[in-house]
Structure formats: C-alpha cells, structure tokens
Coordinates of C-alpha atoms in Angstrom, one line a residue:
Chain A
M1 CA -0.2 -0.2 0.0
S2 CA 1.0 3.2 -1.1
Q3 CA 1.0 6.2 1.4
I4 CA -0.9 8.4 -0.5
E5 CA -2.7 6.7 -3.4
L6 CA -5.5 8.3 -6.3
H7 CA -7.8 6.5 -7.2
D8 CA -10.1 7.8 -10.3
V9 CA -10.5 11.3 -9.2
T10 CA -12.2 13.8 -10.7
K11 CA -13.1 17.2 -9.3
R12 CA -15.9 19.3 -11.2
F13 CA -16.9 23.0 -10.1
D14 CA -19.9 24.6 -9.5
S15 CA -19.8 26.7 -13.2
G16 CA -19.3 22.9 -15.7
A17 CA -15.0 23.8 -15.9
E18 CA -13.4 19.9 -15.2
A19 CA -10.3 20.7 -13.3
L20 CA -9.4 17.0 -12.8
R21 CA -9.8 13.9 -15.0
S22 CA -10.3 10.1 -13.3
I23 CA -6.8 11.0 -11.9
S24 CA -5.6 7.6 -10.1
V25 CA -1.8 8.2 -9.3
A26 CA 0.1 6.7 -6.0
F27 CA 2.7 8.3 -3.8
E28 CA 5.3 6.3 -1.7
E29 CA 6.2 7.4 2.0
G30 CA 9.4 9.0 1.7
S31 CA 9.4 9.8 -2.1
M32 CA 9.7 13.3 -3.8
T33 CA 7.9 13.9 -7.3
F34 CA 6.6 17.3 -9.3
L35 CA 3.8 18.1 -11.3
T36 CA 3.9 20.0 -13.9
G37 CA 1.7 20.8 -16.3
H38 CA 0.9 24.3 -18.2
S39 CA -1.5 27.1 -16.2
G40 CA -4.8 25.6 -15.5
A41 CA -3.5 22.2 -15.8
G42 CA -5.5 21.1 -12.4
K43 CA -2.2 21.3 -10.2
S44 CA -2.7 23.6 -7.5
T45 CA -6.5 21.7 -7.4
F46 CA -4.3 18.4 -7.3
L47 CA -2.4 19.9 -3.8
K48 CA -5.8 20.9 -2.9
L49 CA -7.6 18.1 -2.6
L50 CA -4.3 15.8 -0.9
L51 CA -4.7 19.0 1.8
R52 CA -8.6 18.6 2.5
L53 CA -8.9 22.2 1.6
D54 CA -11.8 20.9 -0.6
V55 CA -13.3 17.0 -2.0
P56 CA -13.6 15.5 -5.6
T57 CA -16.8 15.2 -7.1
R58 CA -15.7 11.7 -7.9
G59 CA -13.2 8.4 -6.6
Q60 CA -11.2 8.0 -3.6
I61 CA -7.6 9.4 -2.0
L62 CA -6.2 7.0 0.4
V63 CA -3.8 8.4 2.8
N64 CA -2.0 5.4 4.7
G65 CA -5.3 3.3 3.6
V66 CA -7.9 5.5 4.7
N67 CA -10.1 7.9 2.3
I68 CA -10.0 11.4 3.8
V69 CA -12.7 12.6 1.1
Q70 CA -15.4 10.4 3.7
L71 CA -13.2 12.2 7.2
P72 CA -15.8 14.0 9.6
E73 CA -14.8 17.6 9.6
S74 CA -14.8 17.5 13.4
R75 CA -11.2 15.1 12.0
V76 CA -10.2 17.6 8.9
P77 CA -7.4 19.9 11.5
A78 CA -5.9 16.9 13.2
Y79 CA -5.1 15.4 9.2
R80 CA -3.8 18.8 8.2
Q81 CA -1.8 18.6 12.0
N82 CA 0.5 16.3 9.8
M83 CA 0.2 17.8 6.4
G84 CA 3.4 21.1 5.7
A85 CA 1.7 23.7 2.5
V86 CA 3.8 26.3 0.7
F87 CA 2.6 28.9 -1.7
Q88 CA 3.7 30.9 -4.3
D89 CA 2.8 34.1 -1.9
H90 CA 4.7 32.7 1.1
H91 CA 1.0 33.7 2.9
L92 CA 3.0 35.3 6.1
L93 CA 1.2 37.5 8.9
A94 CA 3.0 40.7 8.1
Q95 CA 2.1 41.7 11.7
R96 CA 4.0 38.8 13.5
T97 CA 7.5 38.7 13.5
V98 CA 9.7 35.4 11.7
Y99 CA 10.1 33.5 14.8
D100 CA 6.1 33.6 15.7
N101 CA 5.1 33.2 11.9
V102 CA 7.1 30.0 12.4
A103 CA 5.7 29.1 15.7
V104 CA 1.6 29.1 14.4
P105 CA 1.6 24.9 13.7
L106 CA 3.2 24.4 16.7
R107 CA 0.9 26.4 19.1
V108 CA -1.4 25.2 17.2
M109 CA -0.6 22.2 18.0
G110 CA -0.9 23.5 22.0
M111 CA 3.1 22.6 21.9
T112 CA 4.6 24.1 25.6
E113 CA 6.3 27.0 24.9
R114 CA 9.8 25.3 25.4
D115 CA 9.1 23.2 22.5
V116 CA 8.1 26.0 19.9
A117 CA 10.5 27.7 21.0
R118 CA 13.4 25.0 20.2
R119 CA 11.5 23.5 17.7
V120 CA 10.8 26.8 15.6
R121 CA 14.5 27.7 16.1
A122 CA 15.2 23.9 14.4
A123 CA 13.5 24.8 11.7
L124 CA 15.2 28.3 11.1
S125 CA 18.0 27.2 11.4
R126 CA 17.4 24.4 8.5
V127 CA 16.4 27.2 6.3
G128 CA 19.4 29.6 7.7
L129 CA 17.7 32.2 8.8
L130 CA 17.9 32.3 12.7
E131 CA 19.6 35.4 12.7
K132 CA 15.9 37.1 11.9
E133 CA 13.4 35.6 13.8
R134 CA 13.2 39.1 15.1
L135 CA 11.7 41.0 12.4
L136 CA 8.2 41.4 10.4
P137 CA 8.4 40.2 7.1
R138 CA 8.7 42.9 5.5
Y139 CA 11.9 43.5 6.5
L140 CA 12.7 39.6 4.2
S141 CA 13.6 39.6 0.5
T142 CA 11.0 37.8 -1.5
G143 CA 13.6 34.6 -0.9
E144 CA 14.1 34.6 2.3
Q145 CA 10.4 35.7 3.0
Q146 CA 9.5 32.1 0.7
R147 CA 12.3 30.1 3.2
I148 CA 10.1 30.9 6.0
G149 CA 7.4 29.7 4.9
I150 CA 9.7 26.5 4.0
A151 CA 10.4 27.0 8.0
R152 CA 6.4 26.7 8.7
A153 CA 5.5 23.9 6.5
V154 CA 8.3 21.7 8.3
V155 CA 8.5 23.0 11.7
N156 CA 5.9 20.5 12.7
R157 CA 7.6 17.4 11.1
P158 CA 4.8 16.4 9.0
R159 CA 4.8 13.1 7.1
V160 CA 3.9 15.0 4.1
L161 CA 5.1 18.9 2.3
L162 CA 3.1 20.1 -1.0
A163 CA 4.2 23.5 -2.3
D164 CA 3.1 25.1 -5.2
E165 CA 5.1 26.9 -7.5
P166 CA 7.5 27.6 -4.5
T167 CA 9.9 28.9 -7.0
G168 CA 8.0 31.3 -8.6
N169 CA 8.9 34.3 -7.8
L170 CA 13.0 33.6 -7.8
D171 CA 15.8 33.5 -10.0
P172 CA 17.5 30.6 -11.0
E173 CA 19.8 30.4 -8.2
L174 CA 17.3 30.7 -5.5
S175 CA 15.2 28.1 -7.5
R176 CA 17.6 25.4 -6.7
D177 CA 18.7 26.5 -3.2
I178 CA 14.5 26.3 -2.8
M179 CA 14.7 22.3 -4.0
R180 CA 17.3 21.0 -2.6
L181 CA 15.5 22.5 0.6
F182 CA 13.2 19.3 0.1
E183 CA 15.7 17.5 -0.9
Q184 CA 16.5 17.5 2.4
F185 CA 13.2 16.7 4.4
Q186 CA 12.8 14.2 1.9
E187 CA 15.7 12.4 2.9
V188 CA 14.2 12.6 6.3
G189 CA 10.9 10.8 5.9
T190 CA 9.4 13.5 5.0
T191 CA 7.4 12.6 1.8
V192 CA 7.4 15.9 -0.2
I193 CA 5.1 16.9 -4.3
I194 CA 6.3 20.1 -5.9
A195 CA 3.7 21.9 -8.3
S196 CA 5.8 23.2 -10.6
H197 CA 6.0 23.4 -14.3
E198 CA 10.0 25.2 -14.5
R199 CA 10.6 21.9 -16.1
E200 CA 14.9 22.7 -16.6
L201 CA 15.3 23.4 -12.7
I202 CA 12.2 20.2 -12.3
A203 CA 14.1 18.4 -15.1
A204 CA 18.0 19.0 -13.6
M205 CA 16.1 17.5 -9.8
G206 CA 16.4 13.3 -11.8
K207 CA 13.3 12.9 -9.9
P208 CA 10.0 11.4 -10.7
I209 CA 7.7 14.0 -12.7
I210 CA 4.1 13.7 -13.2
E211 CA 2.5 15.8 -16.0
L212 CA -1.2 16.9 -16.2
S213 CA -3.5 18.7 -19.0
H214 CA -6.5 20.1 -18.9
G215 CA -6.8 17.6 -15.7
A216 CA -5.7 15.1 -17.0
M217 CA -2.3 12.9 -16.8
A218 CA -0.9 13.9 -20.1
Q219 CA 1.9 10.8 -18.9
S220 CA 4.5 10.3 -16.1
A221 CA 8.0 9.9 -16.2
G222 CA 10.5 8.5 -13.4
E223 CA 10.1 6.0 -10.9
V224 CA 6.7 6.9 -9.9
D225 CA 3.8 3.7 -8.8
A226 CA 2.8 1.6 -10.9
A227 CA -0.5 2.6 -10.5
T228 CA 0.2 5.7 -12.3
R229 CA 0.8 3.4 -16.4
Chain B
M1 CA 1.5 2.4 20.3
P2 CA -1.1 4.6 19.9
R3 CA -4.8 2.7 18.2
R4 CA -5.3 3.2 15.3
D5 CA -8.0 4.5 14.7
K6 CA -8.4 2.9 10.6
V7 CA -11.8 5.4 9.9
T8 CA -11.1 8.6 10.8
D9 CA -7.4 9.1 11.4
P10 CA -4.7 8.0 8.4
W11 CA -1.2 10.0 10.4
G12 CA -1.7 7.1 13.7
T13 CA -1.9 10.0 15.9
L14 CA -5.3 9.4 17.7
A15 CA -4.6 7.9 21.7
P16 CA -7.5 6.2 23.7
V17 CA -9.3 8.0 26.3
G18 CA -7.8 7.6 29.7
Q19 CA -3.9 7.2 28.9
R20 CA -0.9 9.5 28.1
G21 CA -2.9 11.9 25.9
L22 CA -5.9 13.1 27.8
V23 CA -3.4 13.9 30.8
A24 CA -1.5 16.0 27.5
S25 CA -4.8 16.9 26.2
V26 CA -6.3 18.9 29.1
G27 CA -2.7 20.5 29.6
R28 CA -3.3 21.6 26.0
W29 CA -6.3 23.2 27.2
Q30 CA -5.0 25.2 29.8
R31 CA -1.9 26.1 28.0
D32 CA -4.0 27.5 25.1
H33 CA -6.6 29.1 27.3
R34 CA -4.3 31.1 29.5
R35 CA -2.8 32.9 26.6
V36 CA -5.5 33.4 24.5
A37 CA -7.2 35.0 27.2
R38 CA -3.7 36.3 28.0
D39 CA -3.3 37.9 24.6
S40 CA -7.1 38.7 24.3
L41 CA -6.8 41.1 27.3
I42 CA -3.9 42.9 25.7
H43 CA -5.9 43.1 22.5
V44 CA -8.7 44.8 24.4
S45 CA -6.3 47.1 26.9
Q46 CA -4.2 47.8 23.7
R47 CA -8.1 49.5 21.6
I48 CA -9.0 51.0 25.1
G49 CA -11.4 54.0 23.2
T50 CA -13.0 51.1 21.2
S51 CA -13.2 48.8 24.9
L52 CA -14.7 52.3 27.1
L53 CA -17.4 52.9 24.3
V54 CA -18.0 49.5 24.1
W55 CA -18.5 48.8 27.8
L56 CA -20.1 52.1 28.3
L57 CA -22.7 51.0 25.7
I58 CA -23.4 47.4 27.8
G59 CA -22.8 49.2 31.0
I60 CA -25.7 51.8 30.1
A61 CA -27.6 48.0 29.0
L62 CA -27.2 46.9 31.9
A63 CA -27.9 50.0 34.7
L64 CA -31.4 50.3 33.1
P65 CA -33.7 47.7 33.8
G66 CA -30.8 46.9 36.9
G67 CA -32.3 50.0 38.2
L68 CA -35.6 49.1 37.2
Y69 CA -35.4 46.0 39.4
L70 CA -33.8 47.7 42.4
L71 CA -36.3 49.8 42.8
Q72 CA -39.1 47.4 42.1
T73 CA -37.7 45.4 45.2
N74 CA -37.6 48.7 47.4
L75 CA -41.1 48.9 46.6
A76 CA -41.8 45.4 47.3
L77 CA -40.0 45.7 50.5
I78 CA -41.8 49.3 51.8
S79 CA -45.3 47.3 50.8
N80 CA -44.5 45.2 52.7
R81 CA -43.1 47.0 56.5
W82 CA -46.0 49.1 56.0
E83 CA -48.1 47.7 59.7
G84 CA -50.9 46.3 57.0
R85 CA -53.5 47.0 58.4
P86 CA -55.7 49.2 56.8
G87 CA -56.1 52.6 58.1
I88 CA -56.7 56.2 57.7
S89 CA -55.3 60.0 58.4
V90 CA -57.3 63.2 59.5
Y91 CA -55.6 66.7 58.7
L92 CA -57.0 69.0 60.4
R93 CA -57.9 72.9 58.4
V94 CA -55.0 74.4 60.7
D95 CA -57.3 77.1 61.9
A96 CA -60.0 74.4 63.6
E97 CA -60.3 74.4 67.3
A98 CA -58.3 73.0 69.4
G99 CA -60.2 70.6 71.2
L100 CA -61.6 69.3 67.4
G101 CA -58.6 66.9 67.8
P102 CA -59.0 65.2 70.7
S103 CA -62.6 65.1 70.8
L104 CA -62.6 63.2 67.0
R105 CA -60.2 60.7 69.0
D106 CA -62.1 60.2 71.7
E107 CA -65.6 59.3 70.0
F108 CA -63.1 57.1 67.9
T109 CA -61.5 56.0 70.3
K110 CA -65.8 53.4 71.3
D111 CA -65.8 52.5 67.7
P112 CA -64.5 49.6 67.8
Q113 CA -63.4 48.5 64.6
V114 CA -60.7 51.4 65.7
D115 CA -57.4 49.5 67.0
R116 CA -56.0 52.6 68.3
I117 CA -55.8 56.3 67.2
T118 CA -52.6 58.7 67.4
L119 CA -53.4 62.0 67.8
I120 CA -50.4 64.4 66.6
T121 CA -50.9 67.9 67.6
A122 CA -49.6 70.7 65.1
D123 CA -46.9 71.3 67.1
A124 CA -45.4 68.0 67.0
A125 CA -45.8 68.5 63.8
L126 CA -44.4 71.4 63.1
V127 CA -40.7 69.5 65.3
E128 CA -41.2 66.3 62.6
F129 CA -41.2 68.1 60.0
Q130 CA -38.1 70.8 60.4
K131 CA -36.1 67.0 61.6
F132 CA -36.7 65.7 58.6
S133 CA -36.4 69.1 56.2
G134 CA -33.9 70.9 58.6
V135 CA -35.2 74.7 57.4
N136 CA -35.4 76.1 60.9
E137 CA -34.0 78.7 59.5
A138 CA -37.3 79.6 57.3
L139 CA -40.1 78.0 59.4
V140 CA -38.4 80.5 62.6
Q141 CA -39.9 84.1 60.2
L142 CA -43.3 82.8 59.6
D143 CA -45.6 84.1 62.4
R144 CA -47.6 81.0 63.2
N145 CA -47.3 77.2 62.6
P146 CA -48.5 76.1 59.1
L147 CA -48.8 73.0 59.9
P148 CA -52.5 71.4 61.0
A149 CA -53.4 68.8 63.6
L150 CA -53.5 64.7 62.1
L151 CA -55.1 62.2 63.4
R152 CA -54.0 58.6 62.4
M153 CA -56.2 56.1 62.9
V154 CA -55.3 52.2 62.6
F155 CA -58.6 49.9 61.8
K156 CA -58.5 46.1 62.5
D157 CA -57.8 43.8 59.8
D158 CA -61.6 42.5 58.9
T159 CA -62.2 46.3 58.5
T160 CA -63.7 46.5 54.5
P161 CA -62.9 48.9 51.9
G162 CA -66.8 49.3 52.3
E163 CA -66.4 50.4 55.9
L164 CA -63.1 52.3 55.9
D165 CA -65.0 54.7 53.0
L166 CA -68.2 55.3 55.2
I167 CA -65.7 56.3 58.2
A168 CA -64.0 58.9 55.7
D169 CA -67.1 60.3 54.3
H170 CA -68.4 60.9 57.8
L171 CA -65.3 62.6 58.6
R172 CA -65.0 64.8 55.5
A173 CA -68.5 65.8 56.5
R174 CA -67.0 66.9 60.2
V175 CA -66.4 71.0 60.5
G176 CA -62.9 71.6 60.8
V177 CA -61.9 68.9 59.0
D178 CA -59.2 69.9 55.8
E179 CA -58.3 65.8 54.5
V180 CA -59.3 62.4 54.8
S181 CA -57.2 60.1 52.8
I182 CA -57.5 56.1 52.8
E183 CA -54.2 54.6 53.7
K184 CA -54.6 51.1 51.8
T185 CA -55.7 52.9 49.0
W186 CA -52.0 54.4 49.1
L187 CA -50.8 50.6 49.3
E188 CA -52.3 49.4 46.9
R189 CA -51.1 52.8 44.4
V190 CA -47.8 51.3 46.1
Q191 CA -48.2 47.5 44.8
A192 CA -49.8 48.5 41.9
M193 CA -46.2 50.5 40.7
T194 CA -45.0 48.0 41.6
G195 CA -46.2 45.7 39.3
V196 CA -45.5 48.3 36.3
V197 CA -42.2 49.0 37.4
R198 CA -41.5 44.8 37.4
R199 CA -43.1 44.9 33.7
L200 CA -41.1 47.6 32.6
G201 CA -37.6 45.6 34.1
W202 CA -38.0 43.1 31.3
V203 CA -39.4 45.4 28.3
L204 CA -36.2 47.1 29.3
A205 CA -34.1 44.0 30.8
L206 CA -34.8 42.1 27.3
T207 CA -34.4 45.6 24.7
F208 CA -31.2 46.1 25.7
A209 CA -30.0 42.7 26.5
L210 CA -30.5 42.2 22.6
G211 CA -29.0 46.0 21.9
A212 CA -25.6 44.5 24.4
V213 CA -25.4 41.6 22.2
L214 CA -25.6 43.4 18.7
V215 CA -23.0 45.9 20.7
T216 CA -20.0 43.3 21.6
A217 CA -21.2 41.2 18.5
T218 CA -20.5 44.2 16.0
S219 CA -17.0 44.9 18.1
V220 CA -15.9 40.8 18.4
R221 CA -16.7 41.2 14.4
L222 CA -14.3 43.7 14.1
A223 CA -11.3 41.7 15.4
I224 CA -12.3 39.0 12.9
E225 CA -12.5 41.0 10.0
S226 CA -8.8 42.9 10.9
Q227 CA -6.8 39.2 12.0
L228 CA -8.6 37.2 8.8
E229 CA -5.1 37.0 7.4
E230 CA -4.0 34.9 10.0
L231 CA -6.9 32.4 10.8
R232 CA -7.0 31.7 6.9
V233 CA -3.5 30.4 8.4
M234 CA -4.3 29.2 11.4
K235 CA -6.9 26.6 9.4
L236 CA -4.5 26.1 6.7
V237 CA -2.3 24.4 9.3
G238 CA -4.9 22.4 11.5
A239 CA -6.3 24.8 14.2
T240 CA -9.9 23.8 15.0
D241 CA -13.3 25.6 14.8
G242 CA -12.6 25.7 18.6
Y243 CA -9.3 27.1 18.2
I244 CA -9.7 29.9 16.2
R245 CA -13.1 30.9 17.9
R246 CA -11.8 31.2 21.0
P247 CA -10.1 34.2 21.6
F248 CA -13.3 36.8 20.4
L249 CA -15.0 34.6 22.8
Y250 CA -13.0 36.6 25.8
F251 CA -12.4 39.7 23.5
G252 CA -16.9 39.2 23.9
L253 CA -15.9 37.8 27.8
F254 CA -13.8 40.7 29.0
Y255 CA -16.3 43.3 27.1
G256 CA -19.0 41.9 28.6
L257 CA -17.6 42.1 32.2
G258 CA -16.1 45.7 31.9
G259 CA -20.3 46.8 31.1
G260 CA -20.8 45.1 34.1
V261 CA -18.3 47.2 36.0
A262 CA -19.6 50.4 34.2
G263 CA -23.0 49.2 35.3
A264 CA -22.8 48.8 38.3
M265 CA -20.8 52.4 39.2
L266 CA -23.8 54.2 37.1
I267 CA -26.6 52.2 39.4
S268 CA -24.3 53.2 42.4
A269 CA -23.5 57.1 41.2
T270 CA -27.4 57.5 40.4
I271 CA -28.4 56.2 44.0
A272 CA -25.8 58.0 45.2
F273 CA -27.0 61.4 43.1
V274 CA -30.9 60.9 44.4
E275 CA -30.1 59.9 47.4
A276 CA -30.5 63.1 49.5
P277 CA -34.3 63.9 47.8
L278 CA -35.5 60.1 48.3
S279 CA -34.1 60.4 51.8
T280 CA -36.6 63.2 52.4
L281 CA -40.0 61.4 50.7
L282 CA -40.0 58.2 52.4
G283 CA -39.3 59.7 55.7
S284 CA -42.2 62.3 54.7
Y285 CA -44.1 58.0 54.5
G286 CA -42.0 57.1 57.6
Q287 CA -39.8 55.2 55.9
D288 CA -35.6 55.3 56.3
L289 CA -33.6 55.1 52.9
Q290 CA -32.2 51.1 53.6
P291 CA -31.6 50.6 49.7
A292 CA -33.0 46.5 49.9
G293 CA -30.6 44.6 46.8
L294 CA -27.8 46.8 46.4
N295 CA -25.6 43.3 48.3
F296 CA -22.1 42.1 46.7
G297 CA -24.8 39.5 45.1
F298 CA -26.5 42.2 42.5
F299 CA -23.3 43.5 42.0
L300 CA -21.9 39.6 41.0
G301 CA -25.1 39.4 39.0
L302 CA -24.1 42.4 37.1
L303 CA -21.4 41.2 36.2
L304 CA -22.3 37.8 35.1
L305 CA -24.5 39.1 32.9
G306 CA -22.2 41.2 32.1
G307 CA -19.9 38.2 30.8
G308 CA -22.8 36.3 29.5
L309 CA -24.0 39.2 26.8
G310 CA -20.6 39.4 25.7
V311 CA -19.6 35.9 25.5
S312 CA -23.6 36.0 22.8
G313 CA -22.5 38.2 20.7
A314 CA -18.9 36.6 20.1
L315 CA -20.5 34.1 19.5
L316 CA -23.4 35.6 16.9
A317 CA -20.4 37.4 15.6
A318 CA -17.8 34.0 15.3
K319 CA -21.2 32.4 13.9
Q320 CA -22.0 34.5 10.8
R321 CA -17.8 35.6 9.9
L322 CA -16.1 32.2 10.3
T323 CA -18.6 29.6 9.2
D324 CA -17.5 29.8 5.9
L325 CA -13.7 30.3 6.2
Q326 CA -12.5 30.5 3.0
V327 CA -8.9 29.3 4.2
I328 CA -7.3 29.8 1.2

C-alpha cells in the first residue's frame, strides 16, 4: 500500500469546468515527486484535494489506507496538522515576527512555549534564517520570505510536504537552493510533492514527474508508482 | 503504540482515552486558554477607545433594567414593611378649634372597629418636619405654625374597604376637617406601581440585552475582520473551529465584564445622586432609606450577566463570519 493513492479522482466545479479528470496515481512514503503542466492544468486543485481544502466530485483519496474524502469535518484539522504546505505567495502574517510566523502550527498543536522555541529555532536554522527571527516579514527579501514559509511548513515535522509553485518568484540560483531544501526534507522521510511549471529546474532534479494537461494525466516519467501506468 | 482508528485517522495520532493522551489534552487546553486570555486582554486594552465605548454601552444596557430591579425590590419591601392594617389619616384645618383633635380621638376610640388612634398636634408635626427637612431658619420667620394637626387611625384587619369609605365620608363632612386619606389606597397604589416597574424592567432588560449583544457582536466582528489572514493560516495548519473562535469569545467576555463594572458604577452614581431627596420622600412616609438589593450578590449578578451578554455577542459574530471561512 502506498502512502497516498488517488483512485479515479475527478473535480468538477459548479460552473461545469473540470479541473481534474479521472486521476489515478500513488505516492510512496518518503518519495519526492514533481507535478507539472501548463497554467490551469489542475496542479493547484490536485494539491488542495490532498490538503482536504476541497473534496473531489468523484473518486477516492487514500492516505495510509484512510479515505480522506470521507473524513468528518471534525477530523480534518488533525489531518492537516500532519501536512505541510508552501505556496508561491507565502501567506506570511505581516504583523507577526518571523519567529511567530513559524510558531503558528506548533501553537495550534498546543505545544509548550519551550518546545515551540526549540522547534522554531531548529526550523529557522535549517533554512538559514535563525538570526532574523525577530524581524517582520516586510524586512526580508522574497527568497527569505519563501524560506520562512518553508520553515513554517516543516516546523511540525509533517509526514507530507506539499508545495505549490514554491520558486515562482525566485531567480534560478535561489530556486535551486529551495529545491535542495526540499530534498533534505525528503532525505529524513518526508513525502514531498511539488507543483511547478519550471521544466528545466524539474529536469535537473532527476525526480519522478507527473504531467497534467487540462485536468488529466498527460504522462508520467521516472519511478512513479505502477498505479499510474 | 497508540491505537490507530482506520476510519478517521490516517496518521495514527489518536490516543485512547484514559491514557497519557487525556492528560496531555487537558494540559494543552489549559495552556491555550491561558495564552488566549492573556492575548485577548492585551488586545482589548490596546484598543482602549473602542473598549471604553463598548463598556459604556453595555453598562447603560445593564444599568437601566438593573436600576428598575432595585426600585422594584425596594417598593416591594416598603409595602411589606407597612403595618398591613387598614388606616385613615385625618388632616385638620389649620384654623380648626384646638379641641377638635382630642374630641375626634375620644369619639372614635369607642368605635369597636378602631384598633388605635394617634393624635399628632400641630406643634409636634412642626418639630417632626423640622427634623426631616432641615429648613429651621425659614420656619422661624413665619408668624404661626403652618402645619395642621393629624389623627392617624388604625383599624382592625377585618374592616372592609366599604366600611373605611363610610367612615372617611363621615369624617370629611365634619367641620374643621381638611382632608381624609385612606392609607390602604396608598398601599394598593404602591403595589400596583411595583407591578408596573417589574414589567417595565423585563421589557427594558430584554431590549437592552439584545442591544448589548449586538454591540458586542459588531465589535468582535471588526476584530475578526482585522485578523482574517491570520485565521486563514491557522486553519491551513490544522486549527479547529473552536481554537479559532476562542480568542473572540474572550474578547466578548472582557467586553461584557467591563460593561458589568460600568453598569455597577452607573447605578451607584445614580443612587448617590438621588439619595438626599429620596430620604426626604421616604421620611415623610415614616420610612428610612435603606436601599435593599444593593449588595455583593447584585454586583456579581451584573458582572455575570454582562459577561454572558458579551460571550453571546461574540458567538453570534463568530458564527456569522467564521462558519465558511475560506482557507486559501
């Protein structure tokens, strides 16, 4: 059994537009996979379904054998506490310091401030921004803000890390640095799924790729699970 | 190894009740409430202008029905303290013969329905008036005593209102009698007034309570709007609806408690303002001013009611704004 499995997943919006069409794919625990495709291919919708921000119109999404589509609303927060998410526009809290931004997931989980401090500093150290913990986000560069977003996504040691265009606003060198960070998280056992349209960067990483086109699986490359073939 | 609930828990993080998880959960709950209460108090005190306005509005909403409740309590007490026996007060004319009062007293003492009669001479009435009113110097200027003599008659319990009316009519017809007042009528008026005040109190209480809830709901809603981005991020990382709602319930609680304090201050200030003339009025009826109901329990009740209204307003705002909060 793979860690994450999508079986015949379709997402149709109220307008009738089909964002995803009959997607079946699996992700092994500790793997790193790229999700690529043109703008509007369904990459963001794919990640939102995994985050349980939305539910598919049809199909199953199994996480460790549990169909998260049928998860009661009361259980969704606990599910999300084990997921990390990074977005292109960071969603950092402008009036909170870097430290407080990264601490949000830990405080939501009810950790003591001592544990929060330890983990926040470990996460900031991992992304190379420990010395900036007292600053507000507006005093950081775009690349640094993206790294804060990554720190917040990994501070609670998620089982799965999802990233939606994490390098969208960054130059090539910074983009490579961000991807190396994701590789490091994969190396400690986190399952990483990254949606990106930067084909050269993706190709250079040498990881499995799933390509979406108009909501359907166009092709897959690399060692993606047999369910995709 | 925690038991994994295959139906609802993909990550195997649920711990059975009764094991360490319960203790940890209670600890988390306590820590979060302490943190949220502290942060909410800071938030309310940092926006002192808005907070003062909300406290004053809630205070007024509580003070009006609270004041009526006190009035009703004291009116009920006054009517309960009344001897409870039917009586008639007979005011003699100022120029009546000096012997009229004693004559009427002697005449009605023989009446089997009369329990007792007290004659207060004009001189005694003047001394009593000087004691309560404190207008000694003005009275010294007058040529003569302006106050009449007074006969207070208390009848036996089985005296009917009709019999009282007959006696009162007979007395009114007597030469030298200025005014006859049936005290049971006065008592019935006080009791009727108490009933009116009670109902008015309920109407005002409900109306102003609704107003207080809406005022708090509006203030809390503004606080929610100012923190929407933070709430979206919290929901993204797995905050429950209860966790997200909690700070705003504390806002409502602190607004409400502050309103309770404001209400208590308004009531106390009002009583202090009317104390002197109220003493005089009650004294003219032979009653002392001892405000009943104005005790620790009353003030605690105001605080609890204010807190309850504040939390209700916060719940209303949270339900309106947070129910379908879009995460991203």
